[in-house]
Amino acid sequence: MIKPVGVIMELENGMVKDANMGMITLARQKDTILYALTMDGPAGAMKEKLSAFGISNIIEIKLAEDLRHNPDVRAKAVMEVVKKFNLSAVFGLSTARGKDLLPRIAALLGSPLVMDCFHVDLEKNMAETSRYSGKTLARIKVTGPVPVFGIRPNAKEPVREQASAGIIQFDAGSIVSKQLRVVKTSETGKGSKISLAEAEVIISGGRGMKNKENFILLSQCAEKLNAAVGASRVAVDSGWVPYAMQVGQTGEKVSPKVYIACGISGSIQHFAGMKTSGMVIAVNLDETAAIMSNCDYYAVADALEIIPELTKILGKS
Amino acid sequence: MQIFVCVKHVPDSAVHIHIIDNHHIDENIGFLINPYDEHAVTEAVRIRDAHPGSEVIAVCLGKQDAEKTLRSAMAMGADRGILIQSEKYHDSIETALALKTAIEHDGSPVLIFTGKESIDDQGMQTQFRMGALFDFPVATNVVRLEILSDKALVDTEFSGGVVNTYEMTLPCIIGAGRGLNTPKYPTFPDIMKSKKKPVQTLLFSDLKIQTPAARMEVVELIPHLQKRQPRALTGNAVETAQKILHILKHEAKVL
Ligand SMILES: Cc1cc2nc3c(=O)[nH]c(=O)nc-3n(C[C@H](O)[C@H](O)[C@H](O)COP(=O)(O)OP(=O)(O)OC[C@H]3O[C@@H](n4cnc5c(N)ncnc54)[C@H](O)[C@@H]3O)c2cc1C
Ligand SMILES: Nc1ncnc2c1ncn2[C@@H]1O[C@H](COP(=O)(O)O)[C@@H](O)[C@H]1O
């Protein structure tokens, strides 16, 4: 049986984020036809890119202009689309925005929902995610109509498959929210920093960075690496960096291709947020720090020396 | 006004988890109040104190032992507790139904607080399920809350420090984020006082909740294997940096 599956696109500065492509690849399974749902931009501009990843239809959802950022309105619009196109499952990114949208959709639909999935099997209705603050993987069976899956960015390598996407307009201009009004949004502006959850490379600092100023060394290196900067809770609690940069059990859960930990000891709570990274490189003065025995490469060295050196040679190469 | 706070009894984050028969954990470990729920309790108490005549009621669905988490909430200032006792595991769909039923039984909420997520299930959804059941608006990862006469103004935080401000009608549901406040550790007298506060115990089965059509069921837990084989990068700072560059380029292929 053919399964029409909805994949909610997340845009940034009018562009389809790269993280969507991995999600589309994950949603593309036996007997599926994929509908990309967009609420933030003209479908025409993304047609070529989405076609290259096997999207059959792009549904351009037109919301009332002044309600475009309202998560309640957005969730209701997706629900209407699910009904109209008889979608059998919905995928979205488990990003900060996804965490404010996908549970609303599932609650409205009375659907099962698994957030932060690494893998989804639509034949078996099984999702893989993490549990116990990242200490275990869990296979979760979902039962019931139109399961919703939040996909962890970078969980799957994007793979192309050529299709030719048609464009469908869907008017949701009459959907309103009586209960929730958006007073102010601060959208990430142009040239904004790379989001932690989606970064391919993360360079993080902990207590070993010693102060706020030294975090600039990490930002400078990150700029050359096209990386995001993360931090341990100690760095956050010391007031060196904002909470939004915290990686760990009570911070962001990340799966970059490379995680570079500078002056971080590797506590169980820090690992909870980054253990699914592809490669871990640790720079620490203490050879016995937990992170040194649980990484791919380690340097027993002063991060305050190594990082500026790395920035320098990156600049040259 | 009645302010409810949903608090979950979760395994201590610092302990190692042992998996038994493939889909349970050995629960013979320390359990604590879910860290985000501490922020929820703290905020509920702050709002109560600013609105004389209000009361804070902590609600928990859990095993008998979960009374400890209600006591923690009361040591942090909640006035009383409701334990919905069940020896079974419930997914967030059933949990939200149980919490809603118990809250409705007890009174009429103006505010319901939750954490933004539980650290064991990492579901991120119980608050939204309750919102749909009550038909109340919901905001999650709330880092600032202001109660006006008939509405709530909240800042919710997105990644990269981006903040959105929502205005919601009352009653509403607030999923507390870490930036909302700084929970105070209860003092010894707080703890002694909390022991005298009332906890009402309801049995889950007495709530007569119909099994929902939708379900999420853990069929297998797999330990996160640490298969990494650490290799040393040696040499002076320049050499080490060069080695890292080489790895990023040729092995990780991110440059
Ligand atoms: C409920 C709860 C939730 C938590 N959530 C989180 C979370 O989300 N994220 C998180 O990170 N933590 C979290 N923690 C805190 C966690 O337990 C640790 O305290 C914290 O991760 C330690 O941070 P750190 O590695 O920066 O500091 P430390 O453990 O102090 O380690 C600093 C390291 O830096 C090294 N060092 C010092 N100077 C240098 C130098 N010049 N160059 C190189 N290395 C150097 C030292 O050898 C040491 O290994 C949580 C704790 C609790 C109880
Ligand atoms: N069994 C429970 N008892 C009380 N509150 C709960 C329970 N499960 C979840 N919650 C609340 O819902 C929030 C989100 O949980 P979750 O959807 O599991 O991430 C938690 O922070 C709690 O406030």
Tab-separated table of C-alpha atoms in Angstrom, chain A residues 69 71 96-97 99-100 103-104 106-108 110-116 118 126 130-145 178-188 195 200-201 224-225 233 236-237 243-244 246 249-253 257-258 260 268-269 271 274-281 283 292-300 305-306 309-310 313-314 317, chain B residues 11-17 19 24-25 27 35-36 89 92-93 116-117 119-125 128-129 132 135-141 153 155-169 177-179 185 213-224 226-234 236-245 247-249 251-255:
chain	number	residue	atom	x	y	z
A	69	HIS	CA	4.791	32.670	13.380
A	71	PRO	CA	2.753	27.875	16.609
A	96	ALA	CA	13.962	24.146	19.006
A	97	ARG	CA	11.204	25.142	16.599
A	99	LYS	CA	9.862	21.100	19.830
A	100	ASP	CA	7.322	23.919	19.867
A	103	PRO	CA	3.945	18.081	20.019
A	104	ARG	CA	1.157	20.555	19.222
A	106	ALA	CA	0.417	15.279	17.744
A	107	ALA	CA	-1.798	16.581	20.550
A	108	LEU	CA	-4.330	17.993	18.071
A	110	GLY	CA	-4.352	12.504	19.086
A	111	SER	CA	-1.366	10.838	17.425
A	112	PRO	CA	1.599	9.070	18.948
A	113	LEU	CA	4.777	11.147	18.883
A	114	VAL	CA	8.432	10.313	19.310
A	115	MET	CA	10.850	13.223	19.459
A	116	ASP	CA	14.562	13.180	18.742
A	118	PHE	CA	17.653	8.655	14.964
A	126	MET	CA	9.093	1.696	15.161
A	130	SER	CA	17.311	8.114	23.295
A	131	ARG	CA	16.012	7.698	26.826
A	132	TYR	CA	17.316	8.234	30.335
A	133	SER	CA	19.021	11.445	29.387
A	134	GLY	CA	20.875	9.873	26.551
A	135	LYS	CA	22.190	6.913	28.505
A	136	THR	CA	20.263	4.353	26.499
A	137	LEU	CA	18.802	3.982	23.045
A	138	ALA	CA	15.153	3.006	22.948
A	139	ARG	CA	13.103	1.319	20.277
A	140	ILE	CA	9.571	2.626	20.552
A	141	LYS	CA	6.573	1.084	18.895
A	142	VAL	CA	3.872	3.544	17.986
A	143	THR	CA	0.232	2.554	17.622
A	144	GLY	CA	-2.614	4.726	16.416
A	145	PRO	CA	-3.344	7.134	13.622
A	178	LYS	CA	-8.146	32.473	20.070
A	179	GLN	CA	-5.823	31.465	22.868
A	180	LEU	CA	-2.302	32.287	21.818
A	181	ARG	CA	-0.941	35.442	20.272
A	182	VAL	CA	2.620	36.074	19.219
A	183	VAL	CA	3.682	39.398	20.637
A	184	LYS	CA	7.256	39.390	19.442
A	185	THR	CA	9.574	37.130	17.513
A	186	SER	CA	13.249	37.584	17.213
A	187	GLU	CA	14.069	35.588	14.124
A	188	THR	CA	17.629	34.502	13.621
A	195	SER	CA	22.703	26.392	15.574
A	200	GLU	CA	28.394	19.466	11.538
A	201	VAL	CA	31.270	20.466	13.775
A	224	LYS	CA	37.313	28.983	10.401
A	225	LEU	CA	35.819	25.515	10.851
A	233	ARG	CA	27.350	23.554	32.370
A	236	VAL	CA	27.371	28.416	31.577
A	237	ASP	CA	26.934	28.620	35.339
A	243	TYR	CA	22.613	28.837	28.579
A	244	ALA	CA	21.621	28.315	24.942
A	246	GLN	CA	25.046	24.331	26.985
A	249	GLN	CA	21.499	16.380	29.734
A	250	THR	CA	19.962	19.709	30.682
A	251	GLY	CA	21.215	21.453	27.568
A	252	GLU	CA	21.256	20.744	23.866
A	253	LYS	CA	21.534	17.153	22.611
A	257	LYS	CA	30.184	14.775	12.737
A	258	VAL	CA	32.980	16.076	14.939
A	260	ILE	CA	35.947	18.952	19.899
A	268	ILE	CA	27.992	11.681	32.636
A	269	GLN	CA	25.624	14.636	32.183
A	271	PHE	CA	28.123	12.925	27.670
A	274	MET	CA	27.084	14.585	22.858
A	275	LYS	CA	27.730	10.864	22.980
A	276	THR	CA	26.076	10.325	19.603
A	277	SER	CA	28.660	12.546	17.915
A	278	GLY	CA	30.473	10.968	14.991
A	279	MET	CA	33.993	11.697	16.202
A	280	VAL	CA	35.092	13.114	19.546
A	281	ILE	CA	38.391	14.934	19.926
A	283	VAL	CA	41.990	18.450	24.508
A	292	MET	CA	40.102	10.998	27.486
A	293	SER	CA	39.127	7.345	27.692
A	294	ASN	CA	35.894	7.870	25.800
A	295	CYS	CA	36.889	9.714	22.667
A	296	ASP	CA	38.472	9.001	19.302
A	297	TYR	CA	41.476	11.296	19.651
A	298	TYR	CA	42.921	12.991	22.698
A	299	ALA	CA	45.678	15.447	23.288
A	300	VAL	CA	47.113	15.871	26.750
A	305	GLU	CA	47.591	26.848	23.313
A	306	ILE	CA	46.225	24.275	20.896
A	309	GLU	CA	47.358	27.305	16.889
A	310	LEU	CA	44.606	25.419	15.084
A	313	ILE	CA	46.865	26.993	10.512
A	314	LEU	CA	43.233	26.870	9.412
A	317	SER	CA	45.214	26.284	4.596
B	11	PRO	CA	16.140	8.361	38.072
B	12	ASP	CA	18.972	10.519	39.421
B	13	SER	CA	20.885	11.838	36.429
B	14	ALA	CA	24.250	11.011	37.967
B	15	VAL	CA	23.694	7.260	38.289
B	16	HIS	CA	24.416	4.599	35.723
B	17	ILE	CA	21.421	2.844	34.266
B	19	ILE	CA	18.878	-2.493	31.651
B	24	HIS	CA	13.159	-2.044	31.736
B	25	ILE	CA	15.778	-0.454	33.924
B	27	GLU	CA	14.933	0.778	39.490
B	35	PRO	CA	15.164	18.867	37.243
B	36	TYR	CA	12.953	21.009	34.981
B	89	TYR	CA	4.557	2.464	33.127
B	92	SER	CA	2.653	10.556	27.901
B	93	ILE	CA	-0.786	10.160	26.318
B	116	LYS	CA	9.763	21.319	29.409
B	117	GLU	CA	10.712	17.639	29.376
B	119	ILE	CA	14.889	13.511	31.696
B	120	ASP	CA	13.981	9.815	31.610
B	121	ASP	CA	11.347	9.652	28.858
B	122	GLN	CA	12.502	12.818	27.089
B	123	GLY	CA	8.989	12.985	25.665
B	124	MET	CA	8.662	16.809	25.466
B	125	GLN	CA	4.927	16.464	25.052
B	128	PHE	CA	0.806	19.755	25.015
B	129	ARG	CA	-1.317	16.638	25.507
B	132	ALA	CA	-5.397	19.616	24.064
B	135	ASP	CA	-8.381	23.122	25.595
B	136	PHE	CA	-5.884	25.464	27.259
B	137	PRO	CA	-3.049	27.233	25.439
B	138	VAL	CA	0.480	25.938	26.046
B	139	ALA	CA	3.965	27.368	25.899
B	140	THR	CA	7.097	25.330	26.413
B	141	ASN	CA	10.674	26.141	27.357
B	153	LEU	CA	2.826	36.838	28.939
B	155	ASP	CA	9.071	34.370	26.759
B	156	THR	CA	9.974	31.047	25.223
B	157	GLU	CA	13.525	30.307	24.266
B	158	PHE	CA	14.687	28.797	21.001
B	159	SER	CA	18.209	27.791	20.100
B	160	GLY	CA	20.874	30.407	19.691
B	161	GLY	CA	19.290	32.562	22.380
B	162	VAL	CA	16.322	33.482	20.169
B	163	VAL	CA	13.296	34.392	22.274
B	164	ASN	CA	9.639	34.638	21.258
B	165	THR	CA	7.033	36.357	23.370
B	166	TYR	CA	3.569	34.807	23.470
B	167	GLU	CA	0.437	36.101	25.100
B	168	MET	CA	-1.955	33.404	26.254
B	169	THR	CA	-5.430	33.462	27.693
B	177	GLY	CA	12.734	25.891	30.929
B	178	ARG	CA	15.963	26.186	32.803
B	179	GLY	CA	16.266	29.910	32.297
B	185	TYR	CA	17.685	24.223	47.827
B	213	ALA	CA	-6.231	4.554	20.739
B	214	ALA	CA	-2.762	5.990	20.332
B	215	ARG	CA	0.155	4.490	22.211
B	216	MET	CA	3.916	4.699	22.513
B	217	GLU	CA	5.529	1.613	23.895
B	218	VAL	CA	9.186	0.980	24.690
B	219	VAL	CA	9.944	-2.424	23.206
B	220	GLU	CA	13.675	-2.382	23.661
B	221	LEU	CA	16.288	-0.442	25.581
B	222	ILE	CA	19.852	-0.670	24.346
B	223	PRO	CA	22.794	0.694	26.330
B	224	HIS	CA	24.666	3.398	24.510
B	226	GLN	CA	30.963	3.373	24.051
B	227	LYS	CA	32.967	1.804	21.286
B	228	ARG	CA	35.483	4.563	20.968
B	229	GLN	CA	39.139	3.599	20.880
B	230	PRO	CA	41.044	6.636	22.020
B	231	ARG	CA	44.273	7.423	20.181
B	232	ALA	CA	46.745	9.951	21.491
B	233	LEU	CA	47.775	13.065	19.599
B	234	THR	CA	51.284	13.893	20.685
B	236	ASN	CA	54.019	20.288	20.746
B	237	ALA	CA	51.101	22.660	20.212
B	238	VAL	CA	51.900	23.238	16.532
B	239	GLU	CA	52.223	19.543	15.792
B	240	THR	CA	49.050	18.678	17.684
B	241	ALA	CA	47.098	21.358	15.842
B	242	GLN	CA	48.438	20.029	12.530
B	243	LYS	CA	47.356	16.529	13.429
B	244	ILE	CA	43.859	17.748	14.309
B	245	LEU	CA	43.663	19.595	11.002
B	247	ILE	CA	42.042	14.394	10.905
B	248	LEU	CA	39.331	16.949	10.202
B	249	LYS	CA	40.302	17.060	6.529
B	251	GLU	CA	39.275	11.337	8.211
B	252	ALA	CA	36.174	13.256	9.277
B	253	LYS	CA	36.107	15.073	5.911
B	254	VAL	CA	34.440	18.157	7.322
B	255	LEU	CA	36.767	20.699	5.709
